[in-house]
Short mmCIF file of C-alpha atoms and ligand atoms in Angstrom, two decimals:
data_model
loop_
_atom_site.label_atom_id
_atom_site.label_comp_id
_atom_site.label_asym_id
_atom_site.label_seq_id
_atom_site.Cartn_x
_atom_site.Cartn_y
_atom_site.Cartn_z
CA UNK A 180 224.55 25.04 -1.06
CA UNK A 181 227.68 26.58 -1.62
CA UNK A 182 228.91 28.93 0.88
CA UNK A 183 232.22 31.71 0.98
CA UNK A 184 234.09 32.83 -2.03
CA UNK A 185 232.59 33.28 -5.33
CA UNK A 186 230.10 31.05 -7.10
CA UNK A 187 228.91 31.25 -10.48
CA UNK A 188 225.44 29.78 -11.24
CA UNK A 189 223.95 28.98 -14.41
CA UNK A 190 220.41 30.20 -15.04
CA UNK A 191 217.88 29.23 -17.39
CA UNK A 192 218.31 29.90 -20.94
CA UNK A 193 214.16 30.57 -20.96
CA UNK A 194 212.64 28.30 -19.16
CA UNK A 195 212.24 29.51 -15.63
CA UNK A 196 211.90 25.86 -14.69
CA UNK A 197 215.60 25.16 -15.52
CA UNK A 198 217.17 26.90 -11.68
CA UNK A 199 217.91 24.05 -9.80
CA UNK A 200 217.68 23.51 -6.33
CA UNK A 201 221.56 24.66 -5.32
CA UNK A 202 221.39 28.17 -7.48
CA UNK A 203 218.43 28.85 -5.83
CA UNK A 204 219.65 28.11 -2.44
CA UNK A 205 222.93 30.36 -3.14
CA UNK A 206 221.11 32.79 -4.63
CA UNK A 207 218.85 33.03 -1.59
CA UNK A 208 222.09 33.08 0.62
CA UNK A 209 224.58 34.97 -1.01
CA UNK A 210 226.18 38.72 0.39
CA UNK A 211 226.05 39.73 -3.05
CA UNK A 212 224.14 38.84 -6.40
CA UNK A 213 226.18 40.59 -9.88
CA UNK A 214 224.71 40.13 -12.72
CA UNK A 215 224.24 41.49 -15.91
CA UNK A 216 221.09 43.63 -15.81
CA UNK A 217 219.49 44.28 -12.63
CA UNK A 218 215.68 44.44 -14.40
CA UNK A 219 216.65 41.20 -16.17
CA UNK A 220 217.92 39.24 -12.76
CA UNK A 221 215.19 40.44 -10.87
CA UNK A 222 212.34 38.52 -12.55
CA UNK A 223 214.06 35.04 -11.81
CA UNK A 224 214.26 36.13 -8.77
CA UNK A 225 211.23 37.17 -7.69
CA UNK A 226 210.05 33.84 -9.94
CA UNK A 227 212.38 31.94 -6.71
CA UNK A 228 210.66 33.90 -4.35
CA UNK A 229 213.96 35.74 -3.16
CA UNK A 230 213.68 39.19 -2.08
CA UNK A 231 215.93 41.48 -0.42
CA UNK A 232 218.92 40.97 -2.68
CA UNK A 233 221.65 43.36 -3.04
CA UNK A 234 222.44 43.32 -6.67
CA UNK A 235 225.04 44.64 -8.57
CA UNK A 236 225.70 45.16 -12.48
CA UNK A 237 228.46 43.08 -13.50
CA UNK A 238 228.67 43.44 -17.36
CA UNK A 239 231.25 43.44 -20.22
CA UNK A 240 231.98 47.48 -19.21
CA UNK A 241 231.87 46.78 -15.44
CA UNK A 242 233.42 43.84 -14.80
CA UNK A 243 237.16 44.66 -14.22
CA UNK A 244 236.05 47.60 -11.81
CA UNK A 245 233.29 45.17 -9.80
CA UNK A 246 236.32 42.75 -8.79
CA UNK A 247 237.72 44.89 -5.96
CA UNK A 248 234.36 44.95 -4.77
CA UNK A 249 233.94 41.19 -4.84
CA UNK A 250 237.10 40.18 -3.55
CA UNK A 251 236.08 42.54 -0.34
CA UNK A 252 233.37 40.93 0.12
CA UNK A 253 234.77 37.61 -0.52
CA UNK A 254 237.41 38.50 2.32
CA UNK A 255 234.49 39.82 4.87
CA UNK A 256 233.09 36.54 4.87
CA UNK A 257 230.71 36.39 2.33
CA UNK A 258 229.65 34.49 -0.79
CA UNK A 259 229.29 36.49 -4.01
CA UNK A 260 227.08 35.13 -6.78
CA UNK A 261 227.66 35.54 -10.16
CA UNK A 262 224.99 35.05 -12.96
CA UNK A 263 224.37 36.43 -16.17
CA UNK A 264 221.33 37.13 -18.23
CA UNK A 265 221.06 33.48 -19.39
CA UNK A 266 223.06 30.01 -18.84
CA UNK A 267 226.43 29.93 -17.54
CA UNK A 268 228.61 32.97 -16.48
CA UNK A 269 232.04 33.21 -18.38
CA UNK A 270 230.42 31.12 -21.67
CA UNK A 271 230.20 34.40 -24.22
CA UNK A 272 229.06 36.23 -21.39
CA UNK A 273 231.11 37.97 -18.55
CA UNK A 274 232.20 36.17 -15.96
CA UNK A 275 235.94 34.91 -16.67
CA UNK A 276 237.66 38.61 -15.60
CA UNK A 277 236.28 38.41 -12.24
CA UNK A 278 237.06 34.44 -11.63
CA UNK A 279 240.68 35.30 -12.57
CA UNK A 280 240.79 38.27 -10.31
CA UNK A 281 239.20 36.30 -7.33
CA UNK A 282 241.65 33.20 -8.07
CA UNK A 283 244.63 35.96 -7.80
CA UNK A 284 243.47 37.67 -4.56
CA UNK A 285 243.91 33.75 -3.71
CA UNK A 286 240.08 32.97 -2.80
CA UNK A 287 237.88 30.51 -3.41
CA UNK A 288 236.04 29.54 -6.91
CA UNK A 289 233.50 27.62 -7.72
CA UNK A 290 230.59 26.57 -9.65
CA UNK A 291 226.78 25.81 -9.26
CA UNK A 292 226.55 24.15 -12.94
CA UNK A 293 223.06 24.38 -14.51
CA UNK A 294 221.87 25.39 -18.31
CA UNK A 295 224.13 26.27 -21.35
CA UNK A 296 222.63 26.47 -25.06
CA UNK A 297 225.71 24.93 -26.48
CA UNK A 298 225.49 21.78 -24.70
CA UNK A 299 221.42 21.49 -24.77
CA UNK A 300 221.95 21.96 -28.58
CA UNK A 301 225.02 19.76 -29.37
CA UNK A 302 223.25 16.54 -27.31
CA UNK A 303 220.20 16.88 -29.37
CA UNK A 304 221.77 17.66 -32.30
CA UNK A 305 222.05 13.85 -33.71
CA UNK A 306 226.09 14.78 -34.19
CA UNK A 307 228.85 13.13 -33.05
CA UNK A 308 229.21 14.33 -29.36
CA UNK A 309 232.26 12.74 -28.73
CA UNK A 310 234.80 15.53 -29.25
CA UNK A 311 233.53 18.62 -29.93
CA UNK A 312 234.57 22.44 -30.51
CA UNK A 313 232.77 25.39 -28.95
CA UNK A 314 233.30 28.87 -31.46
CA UNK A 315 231.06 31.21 -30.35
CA UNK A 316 230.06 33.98 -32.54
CA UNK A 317 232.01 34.35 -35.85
CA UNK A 318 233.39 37.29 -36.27
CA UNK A 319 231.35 39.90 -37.92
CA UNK A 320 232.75 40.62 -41.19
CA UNK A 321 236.42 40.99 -43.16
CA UNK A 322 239.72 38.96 -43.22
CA UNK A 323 238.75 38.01 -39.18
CA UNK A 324 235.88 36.17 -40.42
CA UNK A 325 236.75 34.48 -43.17
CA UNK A 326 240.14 33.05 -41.57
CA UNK A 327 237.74 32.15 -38.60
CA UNK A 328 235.06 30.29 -41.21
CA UNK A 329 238.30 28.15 -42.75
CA UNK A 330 239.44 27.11 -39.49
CA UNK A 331 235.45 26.19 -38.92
CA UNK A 332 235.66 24.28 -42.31
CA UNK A 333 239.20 22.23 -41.70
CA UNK A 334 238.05 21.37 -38.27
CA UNK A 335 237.28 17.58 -38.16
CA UNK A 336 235.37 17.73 -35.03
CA UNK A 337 231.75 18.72 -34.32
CA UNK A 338 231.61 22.67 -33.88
CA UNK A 339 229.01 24.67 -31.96
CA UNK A 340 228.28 28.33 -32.76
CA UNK A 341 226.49 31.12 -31.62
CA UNK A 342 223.91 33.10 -33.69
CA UNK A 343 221.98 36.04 -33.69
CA UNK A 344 219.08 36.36 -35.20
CA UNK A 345 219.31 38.69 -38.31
CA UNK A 346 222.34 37.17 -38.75
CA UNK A 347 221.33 33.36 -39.35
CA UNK A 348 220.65 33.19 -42.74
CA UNK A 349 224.61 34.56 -43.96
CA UNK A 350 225.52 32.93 -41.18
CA UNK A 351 224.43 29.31 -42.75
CA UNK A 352 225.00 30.98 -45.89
CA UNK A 353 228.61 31.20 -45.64
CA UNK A 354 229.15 28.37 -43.84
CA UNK A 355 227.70 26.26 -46.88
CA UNK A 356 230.18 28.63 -49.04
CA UNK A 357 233.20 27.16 -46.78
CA UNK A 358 232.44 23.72 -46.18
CA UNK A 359 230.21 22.66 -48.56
CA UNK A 360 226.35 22.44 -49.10
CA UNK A 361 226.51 18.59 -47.99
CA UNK A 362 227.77 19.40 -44.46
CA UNK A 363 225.23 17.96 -42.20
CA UNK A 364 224.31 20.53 -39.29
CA UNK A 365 221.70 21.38 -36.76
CA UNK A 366 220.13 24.75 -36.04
CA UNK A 367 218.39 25.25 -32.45
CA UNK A 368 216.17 27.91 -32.25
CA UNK A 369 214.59 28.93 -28.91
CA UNK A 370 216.15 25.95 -26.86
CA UNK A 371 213.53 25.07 -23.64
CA UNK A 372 210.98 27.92 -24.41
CA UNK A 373 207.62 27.60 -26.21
CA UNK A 374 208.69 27.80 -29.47
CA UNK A 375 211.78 25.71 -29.38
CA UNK A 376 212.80 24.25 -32.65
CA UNK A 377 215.91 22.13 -33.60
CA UNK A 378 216.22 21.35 -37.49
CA UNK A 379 218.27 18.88 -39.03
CA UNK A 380 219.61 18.55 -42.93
CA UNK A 381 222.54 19.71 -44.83
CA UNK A 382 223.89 23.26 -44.99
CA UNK A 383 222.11 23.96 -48.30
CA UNK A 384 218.69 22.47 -46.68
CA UNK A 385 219.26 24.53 -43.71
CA UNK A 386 220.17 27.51 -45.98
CA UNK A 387 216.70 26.87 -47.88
CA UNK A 388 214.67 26.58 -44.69
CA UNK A 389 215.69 29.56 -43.23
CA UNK A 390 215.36 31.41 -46.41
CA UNK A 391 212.42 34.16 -46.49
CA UNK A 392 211.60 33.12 -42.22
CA UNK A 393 211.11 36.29 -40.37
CA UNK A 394 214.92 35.73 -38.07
CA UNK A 395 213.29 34.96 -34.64
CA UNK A 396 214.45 34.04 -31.39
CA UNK A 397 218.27 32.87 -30.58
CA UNK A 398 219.99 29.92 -32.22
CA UNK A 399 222.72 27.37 -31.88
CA UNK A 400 224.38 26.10 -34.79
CA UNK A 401 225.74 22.93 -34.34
CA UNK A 402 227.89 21.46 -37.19
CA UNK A 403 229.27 18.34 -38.41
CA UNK A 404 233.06 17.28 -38.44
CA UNK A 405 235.06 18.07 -41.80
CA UNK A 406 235.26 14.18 -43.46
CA UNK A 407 238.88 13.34 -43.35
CA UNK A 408 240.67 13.62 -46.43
CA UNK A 409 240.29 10.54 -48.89
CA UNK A 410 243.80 8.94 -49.18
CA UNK A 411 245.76 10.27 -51.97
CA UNK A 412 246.02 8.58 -55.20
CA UNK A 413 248.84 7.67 -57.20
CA UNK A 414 247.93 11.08 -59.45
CA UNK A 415 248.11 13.38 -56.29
CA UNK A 416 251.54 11.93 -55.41
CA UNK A 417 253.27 12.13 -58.78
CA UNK A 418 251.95 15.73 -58.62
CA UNK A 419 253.20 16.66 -55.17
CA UNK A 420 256.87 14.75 -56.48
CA UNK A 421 256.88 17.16 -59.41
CA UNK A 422 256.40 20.13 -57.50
CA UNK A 423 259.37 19.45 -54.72
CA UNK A 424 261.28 18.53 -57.95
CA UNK A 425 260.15 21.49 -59.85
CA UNK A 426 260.83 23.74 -56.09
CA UNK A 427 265.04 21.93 -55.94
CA UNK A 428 264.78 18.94 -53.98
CA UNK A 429 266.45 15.75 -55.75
CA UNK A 430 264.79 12.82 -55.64
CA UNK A 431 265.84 11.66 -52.20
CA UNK A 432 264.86 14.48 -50.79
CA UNK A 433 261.48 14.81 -52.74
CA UNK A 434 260.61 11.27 -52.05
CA UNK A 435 261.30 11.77 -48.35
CA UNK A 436 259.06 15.37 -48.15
CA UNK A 437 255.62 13.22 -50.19
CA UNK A 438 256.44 9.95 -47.79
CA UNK A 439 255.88 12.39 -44.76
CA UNK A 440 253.36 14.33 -45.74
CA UNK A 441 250.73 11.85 -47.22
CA UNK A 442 251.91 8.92 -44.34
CA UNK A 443 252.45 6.35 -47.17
CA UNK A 444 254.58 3.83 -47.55
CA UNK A 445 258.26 4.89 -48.95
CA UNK A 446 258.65 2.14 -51.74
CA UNK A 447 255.30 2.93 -53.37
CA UNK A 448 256.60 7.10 -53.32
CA UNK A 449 260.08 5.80 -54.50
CA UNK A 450 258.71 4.10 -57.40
CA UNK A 451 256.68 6.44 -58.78
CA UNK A 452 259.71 8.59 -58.96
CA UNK A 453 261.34 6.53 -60.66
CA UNK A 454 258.51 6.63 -63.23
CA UNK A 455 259.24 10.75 -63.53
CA UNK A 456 262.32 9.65 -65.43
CA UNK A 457 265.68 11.40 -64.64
CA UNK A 458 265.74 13.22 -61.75
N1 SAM B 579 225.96 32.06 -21.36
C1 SAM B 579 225.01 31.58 -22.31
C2 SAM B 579 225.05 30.06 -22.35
O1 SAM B 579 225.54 29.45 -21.39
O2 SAM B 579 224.58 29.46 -23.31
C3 SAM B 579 225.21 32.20 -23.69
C4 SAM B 579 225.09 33.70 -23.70
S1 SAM B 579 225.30 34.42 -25.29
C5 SAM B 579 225.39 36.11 -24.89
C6 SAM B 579 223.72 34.33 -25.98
C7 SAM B 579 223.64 33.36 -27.15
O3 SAM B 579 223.45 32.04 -26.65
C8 SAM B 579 222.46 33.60 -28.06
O4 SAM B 579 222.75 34.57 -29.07
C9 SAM B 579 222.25 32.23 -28.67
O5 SAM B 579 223.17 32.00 -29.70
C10 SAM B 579 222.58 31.31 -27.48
N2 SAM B 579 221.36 31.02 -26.71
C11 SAM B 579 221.07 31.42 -25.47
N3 SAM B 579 219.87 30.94 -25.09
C12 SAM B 579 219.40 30.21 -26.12
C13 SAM B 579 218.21 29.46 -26.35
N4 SAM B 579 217.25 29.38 -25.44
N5 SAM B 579 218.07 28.82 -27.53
C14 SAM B 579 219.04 28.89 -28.47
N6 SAM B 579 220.16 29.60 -28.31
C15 SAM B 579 220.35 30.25 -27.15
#
């Protein structure tokens, strides 16, 4: 049990089941609960058998103004909860405004860890865990999201992203567009409720499979790595020599610029330049 300053506790992402001992406990003991919706909050906690609460709504248009209110309660003594509708406070959900207003006043932070989709859906995934990328949503539409689905595409580590669920199918869609229909991903649908579902294929196969399904529930789409870059052949390097030739460089220079930016050795550059002819 964590007691005095602010806490934020993760709550289940649907499966009631998921609070854990602690987030009960500070729920039960702390001056005051915000959270996103009051209705919402109040079923887990009647579902902990905690009653009595004084809640308040803590929410993307709230939050800056609730932080003088939890920093005085913070400095009376108390312990303020934060939670949001589902898994952890701050992860595309409110949260981080009112830890970095807390953390200025000077007072105490801290965290009562629990449920997130992204990490329930990247460890069951079947991808490479090791280094991975959180996204959130993609941008909605124009130049925002298309810059945001190369940088998705380039990015040689495992990405997790946040869907909604009429927007799935462009979602995987576009995605295939960028990176390829042979890009292995996961999709997690519904993560610890009834229903959960976690498929696994390619991004054409998961573009088929979703194809036509009424969009239900929320999802998780967990992506593979971009494959890195085959190394480049003797073709790709007389083409990049021509170009710095073609842009001014002399050879020199134009050897040095391929050297560096393909990491191969100098002599084998060198010599196909000599090949060009003249420089
Ligand atoms: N703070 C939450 C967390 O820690 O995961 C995320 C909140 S964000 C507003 C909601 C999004 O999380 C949903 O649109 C969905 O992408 C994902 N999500 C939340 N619960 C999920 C679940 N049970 N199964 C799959 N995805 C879920």
């Amino acid at each position: 049990m964590t007691v005095g300053g602010l806490v934020l506790v993760a709550t289940p992402i649907g499966n009631l089941g998921d609070l854990g001992r602690r987030g009960e406990d500070t729920l039960r003991r702390a001056t005051l609960i915000c959270c996103e919706d009051t209705r919402h909050s109040a079923k887990l906690l009647a579902h902990a058998g905690i009653r009595g609460a004084r809640l308040a709504v803590c929410n993307e248009h709230t939050e800056a103004a609730r932080a003088a209110e939890v920093i005085a309660a913070i400095e009376a003594g108390g312990t303020v909860a934060l939670i949001t509708d589902a898994g952890t406070p701050g992860i595309s959900d409110p949260g981080s405004r009112v830890v970095r207003a807390v953390l200025d006043a000077g007072l105490p932070v801290s965290a009562v860890p629990g449920p997130a989709a992204l990490i329930a859906a990247l460890v069951i995934s079947g991808l490479d865990t090791s280094r991975f990328v959180f996204d959130g949503f993609l941008p909605r539409s124009g130049t925002e999201r298309r810059a945001r689905l190369e940088s998705v595409a380039a990015e040689a580590r495992t990405t997790v992203l946040y869907e909604a669920p009429h927007r799935i199918e462009r979602t995987i869609a576009d995605l295939a567009r960028h990176c390829g229909p042979q890009r292995p991903v996961a999709v997690a649908r519904e993560l610890t409720k009834l229903h959960e579902e976690v498929w696994r294929g390619t991004l054409a196969e998961a573009a088929a499979h979703l194809a036509g399904r009424p969009p239900r529930g929320e999802y998780v789409v967990v992506l593979g790595g971009a494959a890195p870059a085959p190394p480049p052949d003797d073709h790709d390097l007389r083409a990049d020599l021509r170009a710095e030739l073609a842009a001014g460089a002399d050879r020199r220079a134009a050897v040095a610029a391929v050297t560096a930016r393909h990491r191969v050795a100098k002599r084998r550059v060198y010599d196909l330049a000599l090949g060009l002819g003249p420089a």
